[in-house]
Amino acid sequence: METEQLEFFKKRLRDLETELETGLKGAGGQSATVSLDESIGRLSRADALHSQQIGIALEANIKSRLANVRMALGAIDDGTYGVCRHCRKAIAEPRLKTMPETPSCVNCSGRR
Ligand SMILES: [Zn+2]
């Protein structure tokens, strides 16, 4: 991949990393709202637990994307960015533009 393109994706990935980190703080805050404080009553506690579950799912999702973003940034430094981790073929550029953090090509991610 051209240096120019790599710089472009590097910037995209850095932005995405910042964005996800911010999102993670938000999600973390949400799951942290449920202390097992009995004083909030049964119903609101159920609500709180529900939003905690959403928060946890959201957090897990953000964390796995963040891990991919960091891997992709590492791959840029290694010179392996844009190569599918499974079949070692080049990942199509439109796919990288939509999901710069993707570790696999469309064929391999569809197969999983
Ligand atoms: Zn592949």
PDB file of C-alpha atoms and ligand atoms in Angstrom:
ATOM      1  CA  MET A   1       0.000   0.000   0.000  1.00  0.00           C
ATOM      2  CA  GLU A   2       1.177   3.537  -0.773  1.00  0.00           C
ATOM      3  CA  THR A   3       2.548   5.647   2.068  1.00  0.00           C
ATOM      4  CA  GLU A   4      -0.080   8.254   1.325  1.00  0.00           C
ATOM      5  CA  GLN A   5      -2.888   5.713   1.748  1.00  0.00           C
ATOM      6  CA  LEU A   6      -1.307   4.379   4.913  1.00  0.00           C
ATOM      7  CA  GLU A   7      -1.202   7.886   6.349  1.00  0.00           C
ATOM      8  CA  PHE A   8      -4.863   8.301   5.463  1.00  0.00           C
ATOM      9  CA  PHE A   9      -5.864   5.098   7.237  1.00  0.00           C
ATOM     10  CA  LYS A  10      -3.612   5.833  10.154  1.00  0.00           C
ATOM     11  CA  LYS A  11      -5.411   9.103  10.706  1.00  0.00           C
ATOM     12  CA  ARG A  12      -8.811   7.420  10.345  1.00  0.00           C
ATOM     13  CA  LEU A  13      -7.803   4.762  12.854  1.00  0.00           C
ATOM     14  CA  ARG A  14      -6.460   7.314  15.336  1.00  0.00           C
ATOM     15  CA  ASP A  15      -9.727   9.249  15.121  1.00  0.00           C
ATOM     16  CA  LEU A  16     -11.670   6.041  15.560  1.00  0.00           C
ATOM     17  CA  GLU A  17      -9.543   5.099  18.552  1.00  0.00           C
ATOM     18  CA  THR A  18     -10.291   8.422  20.242  1.00  0.00           C
ATOM     19  CA  GLU A  19     -13.970   8.089  19.403  1.00  0.00           C
ATOM     20  CA  LEU A  20     -14.170   4.560  20.814  1.00  0.00           C
ATOM     21  CA  GLU A  21     -12.266   5.514  23.939  1.00  0.00           C
ATOM     22  CA  THR A  22     -14.758   8.291  24.553  1.00  0.00           C
ATOM     23  CA  GLY A  23     -17.611   5.850  23.948  1.00  0.00           C
ATOM     24  CA  LEU A  24     -16.053   3.398  26.341  1.00  0.00           C
ATOM     25  CA  LYS A  25     -15.971   5.990  29.096  1.00  0.00           C
ATOM     26  CA  GLY A  26     -19.673   6.588  28.491  1.00  0.00           C
ATOM     27  CA  ALA A  27     -20.499   2.883  28.511  1.00  0.00           C
ATOM     28  CA  GLY A  28     -18.328   2.300  31.548  1.00  0.00           C
ATOM     29  CA  GLY A  29     -20.129   5.079  33.344  1.00  0.00           C
ATOM     30  CA  GLN A  30     -23.425   3.434  32.546  1.00  0.00           C
ATOM     31  CA  SER A  31     -22.456   0.052  33.912  1.00  0.00           C
ATOM     32  CA  ALA A  32     -20.940   1.682  36.943  1.00  0.00           C
ATOM     33  CA  THR A  33     -24.287   3.255  37.866  1.00  0.00           C
ATOM     34  CA  VAL A  34     -25.473  -0.041  39.336  1.00  0.00           C
ATOM     35  CA  SER A  35     -24.157  -0.280  42.762  1.00  0.00           C
ATOM     36  CA  LEU A  36     -26.047  -2.804  44.776  1.00  0.00           C
ATOM     37  CA  ASP A  37     -27.575  -0.033  46.737  1.00  0.00           C
ATOM     38  CA  GLU A  38     -30.851  -1.342  48.146  1.00  0.00           C
ATOM     39  CA  SER A  39     -32.192   2.115  48.768  1.00  0.00           C
ATOM     40  CA  ILE A  40     -33.212   2.633  45.122  1.00  0.00           C
ATOM     41  CA  GLY A  41     -36.084   0.172  45.326  1.00  0.00           C
ATOM     42  CA  ARG A  42     -37.066  -2.881  43.321  1.00  0.00           C
ATOM     43  CA  LEU A  43     -38.315  -1.372  40.070  1.00  0.00           C
ATOM     44  CA  SER A  44     -35.651   1.184  39.570  1.00  0.00           C
ATOM     45  CA  ARG A  45     -33.151  -1.454  40.475  1.00  0.00           C
ATOM     46  CA  ALA A  46     -34.459  -3.676  37.674  1.00  0.00           C
ATOM     47  CA  ASP A  47     -34.172  -0.699  35.354  1.00  0.00           C
ATOM     48  CA  ALA A  48     -30.702  -0.022  36.538  1.00  0.00           C
ATOM     49  CA  LEU A  49     -29.710  -3.649  36.017  1.00  0.00           C
ATOM     50  CA  HIS A  50     -31.210  -3.561  32.549  1.00  0.00           C
ATOM     51  CA  SER A  51     -29.273  -0.493  31.583  1.00  0.00           C
ATOM     52  CA  GLN A  52     -26.211  -2.042  33.156  1.00  0.00           C
ATOM     53  CA  GLN A  53     -26.598  -5.038  30.847  1.00  0.00           C
ATOM     54  CA  ILE A  54     -26.887  -2.739  27.865  1.00  0.00           C
ATOM     55  CA  GLY A  55     -23.856  -0.880  29.120  1.00  0.00           C
ATOM     56  CA  ILE A  56     -21.881  -4.102  29.453  1.00  0.00           C
ATOM     57  CA  ALA A  57     -22.827  -5.294  25.961  1.00  0.00           C
ATOM     58  CA  LEU A  58     -21.976  -1.889  24.542  1.00  0.00           C
ATOM     59  CA  GLU A  59     -18.715  -1.870  26.402  1.00  0.00           C
ATOM     60  CA  ALA A  60     -17.766  -5.340  25.117  1.00  0.00           C
ATOM     61  CA  ASN A  61     -18.564  -4.264  21.579  1.00  0.00           C
ATOM     62  CA  ILE A  62     -16.505  -1.086  21.867  1.00  0.00           C
ATOM     63  CA  LYS A  63     -13.642  -2.998  23.463  1.00  0.00           C
ATOM     64  CA  SER A  64     -13.453  -5.525  20.658  1.00  0.00           C
ATOM     65  CA  ARG A  65     -13.543  -2.757  18.032  1.00  0.00           C
ATOM     66  CA  LEU A  66     -10.886  -0.862  19.942  1.00  0.00           C
ATOM     67  CA  ALA A  67      -8.711  -3.986  19.993  1.00  0.00           C
ATOM     68  CA  ASN A  68      -9.082  -4.232  16.207  1.00  0.00           C
ATOM     69  CA  VAL A  69      -8.255  -0.547  15.784  1.00  0.00           C
ATOM     70  CA  ARG A  70      -5.089  -0.975  17.830  1.00  0.00           C
ATOM     71  CA  MET A  71      -4.144  -4.098  15.911  1.00  0.00           C
ATOM     72  CA  ALA A  72      -4.641  -2.233  12.657  1.00  0.00           C
ATOM     73  CA  LEU A  73      -2.465   0.631  13.885  1.00  0.00           C
ATOM     74  CA  GLY A  74       0.190  -1.919  14.783  1.00  0.00           C
ATOM     75  CA  ALA A  75      -0.149  -3.484  11.337  1.00  0.00           C
ATOM     76  CA  ILE A  76       0.455  -0.077   9.737  1.00  0.00           C
ATOM     77  CA  ASP A  77       3.736   0.139  11.627  1.00  0.00           C
ATOM     78  CA  ASP A  78       4.626  -3.441  10.677  1.00  0.00           C
ATOM     79  CA  GLY A  79       3.775  -2.829   7.043  1.00  0.00           C
ATOM     80  CA  THR A  80       1.095  -5.529   7.054  1.00  0.00           C
ATOM     81  CA  TYR A  81      -1.930  -3.250   7.071  1.00  0.00           C
ATOM     82  CA  GLY A  82      -4.626  -4.068   4.529  1.00  0.00           C
ATOM     83  CA  VAL A  83      -3.678  -7.738   4.397  1.00  0.00           C
ATOM     84  CA  CYS A  84      -6.271 -10.260   5.490  1.00  0.00           C
ATOM     85  CA  ARG A  85      -5.185 -12.091   8.642  1.00  0.00           C
ATOM     86  CA  HIS A  86      -6.747 -15.307   7.441  1.00  0.00           C
ATOM     87  CA  CYS A  87      -6.011 -15.707   3.750  1.00  0.00           C
ATOM     88  CA  ARG A  88      -3.186 -13.137   3.528  1.00  0.00           C
ATOM     89  CA  LYS A  89      -4.744 -11.496   0.510  1.00  0.00           C
ATOM     90  CA  ALA A  90      -5.184  -7.761   0.183  1.00  0.00           C
ATOM     91  CA  ILE A  91      -8.395  -6.414   1.691  1.00  0.00           C
ATOM     92  CA  ALA A  92     -10.407  -4.398  -0.842  1.00  0.00           C
ATOM     93  CA  GLU A  93      -9.977  -0.682  -0.349  1.00  0.00           C
ATOM     94  CA  PRO A  94     -13.677   0.233  -0.220  1.00  0.00           C
ATOM     95  CA  ARG A  95     -13.989  -2.218   2.664  1.00  0.00           C
ATOM     96  CA  LEU A  96     -11.069  -0.597   4.462  1.00  0.00           C
ATOM     97  CA  LYS A  97     -12.641   2.791   3.948  1.00  0.00           C
ATOM     98  CA  THR A  98     -15.874   1.655   5.565  1.00  0.00           C
ATOM     99  CA  MET A  99     -14.197  -0.358   8.320  1.00  0.00           C
ATOM    100  CA  PRO A 100     -10.561   0.692   8.582  1.00  0.00           C
ATOM    101  CA  GLU A 101     -10.095  -1.577  11.619  1.00  0.00           C
ATOM    102  CA  THR A 102     -11.224  -4.789   9.923  1.00  0.00           C
ATOM    103  CA  PRO A 103      -8.638  -7.582  10.231  1.00  0.00           C
ATOM    104  CA  SER A 104     -10.064  -9.757   7.471  1.00  0.00           C
ATOM    105  CA  CYS A 105     -11.288  -9.565   3.893  1.00  0.00           C
ATOM    106  CA  VAL A 106     -14.936  -9.822   2.970  1.00  0.00           C
ATOM    107  CA  ASN A 107     -14.637 -13.527   2.067  1.00  0.00           C
ATOM    108  CA  CYS A 108     -13.040 -14.545   5.332  1.00  0.00           C
ATOM    109  CA  SER A 109     -15.291 -12.459   7.562  1.00  0.00           C
ATOM    110  CA  GLY A 110     -18.334 -13.848   5.753  1.00  0.00           C
ATOM    111  CA  ARG A 111     -17.163 -17.395   6.307  1.00  0.00           C
ATOM    112  CA  ARG A 112     -16.834 -17.012  10.048  1.00  0.00           C
TER     113      ARG A 112
HETATM  114 ZN    ZN B   1      -9.298 -13.300   3.695  1.00  0.00          ZN
END
